[in-house]
Every structure is written in structure tokens, then in C-alpha cells.
Short mmCIF file of C-alpha atoms in Angstrom, two decimals:
data_model
loop_
_atom_site.label_atom_id
_atom_site.label_comp_id
_atom_site.label_asym_id
_atom_site.label_seq_id
_atom_site.Cartn_x
_atom_site.Cartn_y
_atom_site.Cartn_z
CA UNK A 1 36.71 15.00 -32.70
CA UNK A 2 32.98 14.46 -32.30
CA UNK A 3 31.27 16.50 -29.60
CA UNK A 4 28.86 15.06 -27.05
CA UNK A 5 26.05 16.62 -29.09
CA UNK A 6 27.30 14.84 -32.23
CA UNK A 7 27.45 11.54 -30.38
CA UNK A 8 23.90 11.98 -29.06
CA UNK A 9 22.68 12.77 -32.55
CA UNK A 10 24.49 9.72 -33.95
CA UNK A 11 22.71 7.40 -31.50
CA UNK A 12 19.38 8.89 -32.47
CA UNK A 13 20.14 8.83 -36.23
CA UNK A 14 21.13 5.17 -35.95
CA UNK A 15 17.71 4.60 -34.38
CA UNK A 16 19.27 3.13 -31.24
CA UNK A 17 17.37 5.73 -29.23
CA UNK A 18 14.28 7.75 -30.10
CA UNK A 19 15.25 10.99 -28.37
CA UNK A 20 17.93 12.84 -26.44
CA UNK A 21 15.87 12.39 -23.28
CA UNK A 22 15.95 8.62 -23.77
CA UNK A 23 19.76 8.66 -24.23
CA UNK A 24 20.24 10.84 -21.16
CA UNK A 25 17.90 8.69 -19.07
CA UNK A 26 19.79 5.54 -20.03
CA UNK A 27 23.15 7.23 -19.40
CA UNK A 28 22.00 8.44 -15.96
CA UNK A 29 20.81 4.96 -15.06
CA UNK A 30 24.17 3.46 -16.05
CA UNK A 31 26.08 6.18 -14.16
CA UNK A 32 24.07 5.67 -10.98
CA UNK A 33 24.59 1.91 -11.23
CA UNK A 34 28.35 2.41 -11.54
CA UNK A 35 28.52 5.06 -8.81
CA UNK A 36 25.65 4.45 -6.37
CA UNK A 37 26.87 7.11 -3.94
CA UNK A 38 25.84 9.69 -6.53
CA UNK A 39 22.20 8.73 -5.88
CA UNK A 40 22.57 10.03 -2.34
CA UNK A 41 24.28 13.24 -3.45
CA UNK A 42 21.62 13.81 -6.10
CA UNK A 43 18.76 13.14 -3.67
CA UNK A 44 20.25 15.44 -1.03
CA UNK A 45 20.67 18.23 -3.57
CA UNK A 46 17.13 17.79 -4.92
CA UNK A 47 15.72 17.89 -1.39
CA UNK A 48 17.88 20.86 -0.35
CA UNK A 49 16.64 22.81 -3.38
CA UNK A 50 13.01 21.86 -2.65
CA UNK A 51 12.63 19.84 -5.86
CA UNK A 52 11.49 16.69 -4.03
CA UNK A 53 9.84 15.78 -0.75
CA UNK A 54 11.66 14.08 2.10
CA UNK A 55 10.02 10.76 1.20
CA UNK A 56 10.90 11.12 -2.49
CA UNK A 57 14.49 12.03 -1.60
CA UNK A 58 14.83 8.88 0.48
CA UNK A 59 13.37 6.87 -2.39
CA UNK A 60 15.77 8.38 -4.96
CA UNK A 61 18.69 7.66 -2.63
CA UNK A 62 17.42 4.09 -2.08
CA UNK A 63 17.47 4.68 1.67
CA UNK A 64 15.02 4.40 4.51
CA UNK A 65 13.48 7.68 5.58
CA UNK A 66 15.41 7.61 8.86
CA UNK A 67 18.75 6.99 7.13
CA UNK A 68 18.05 9.82 4.67
CA UNK A 69 17.23 12.12 7.60
CA UNK A 70 20.52 11.14 9.25
CA UNK A 71 22.44 12.01 6.09
CA UNK A 72 20.68 15.36 5.80
CA UNK A 73 21.51 16.12 9.43
CA UNK A 74 25.15 15.13 8.92
CA UNK A 75 25.31 17.65 6.07
CA UNK A 76 23.63 20.35 8.18
CA UNK A 77 20.56 20.43 5.96
CA UNK A 78 17.41 21.49 7.76
CA UNK A 79 14.53 19.05 7.49
CA UNK A 80 11.28 20.72 6.49
CA UNK A 81 8.20 19.29 8.17
CA UNK A 82 5.78 18.34 5.43
#
């Protein structure tokens, strides 16, 4: 059975994609389209771990800033004043 690595390499060898990053980016886009709630979970985690700003987190989650703040509060995540 082919591993995920083998499948990635096959897509690149077939010149469907130029790089692993391109495959992963496309796969992430498809995943987030299929499961939009993951965008919120991802944005919350990125914000919680100080990888993105409050504004960027809201943007990633496709939410207004106020709605993103509400979600953070509901998950007991402290909002840092930027």
C-alpha cells in the first residue's frame, strides 16, 4: 500500500503539482471548504499560541472581529490587547 509520502511524490512526479507545499496548500484549501468549522478551530489555536494577531485570527476564521472575540471568550482564551 502506498504511503502518504509516496502519493505526494506521485503527484509531483506526474507534474500535477510542483512541490509538496503546493499539494499541501491545495489539500488544506479543499479540507477547509469541506469542513468550514475547522477554520475557526485553526484560527483559535493559532491565536492562542501567539502565531497570529487577533485581526488575522478573525480573518482566517472568516469571522468579524467581535464574533471571533466571542468565540475566544467562550473557550476561556484570554484576549491580548495589541
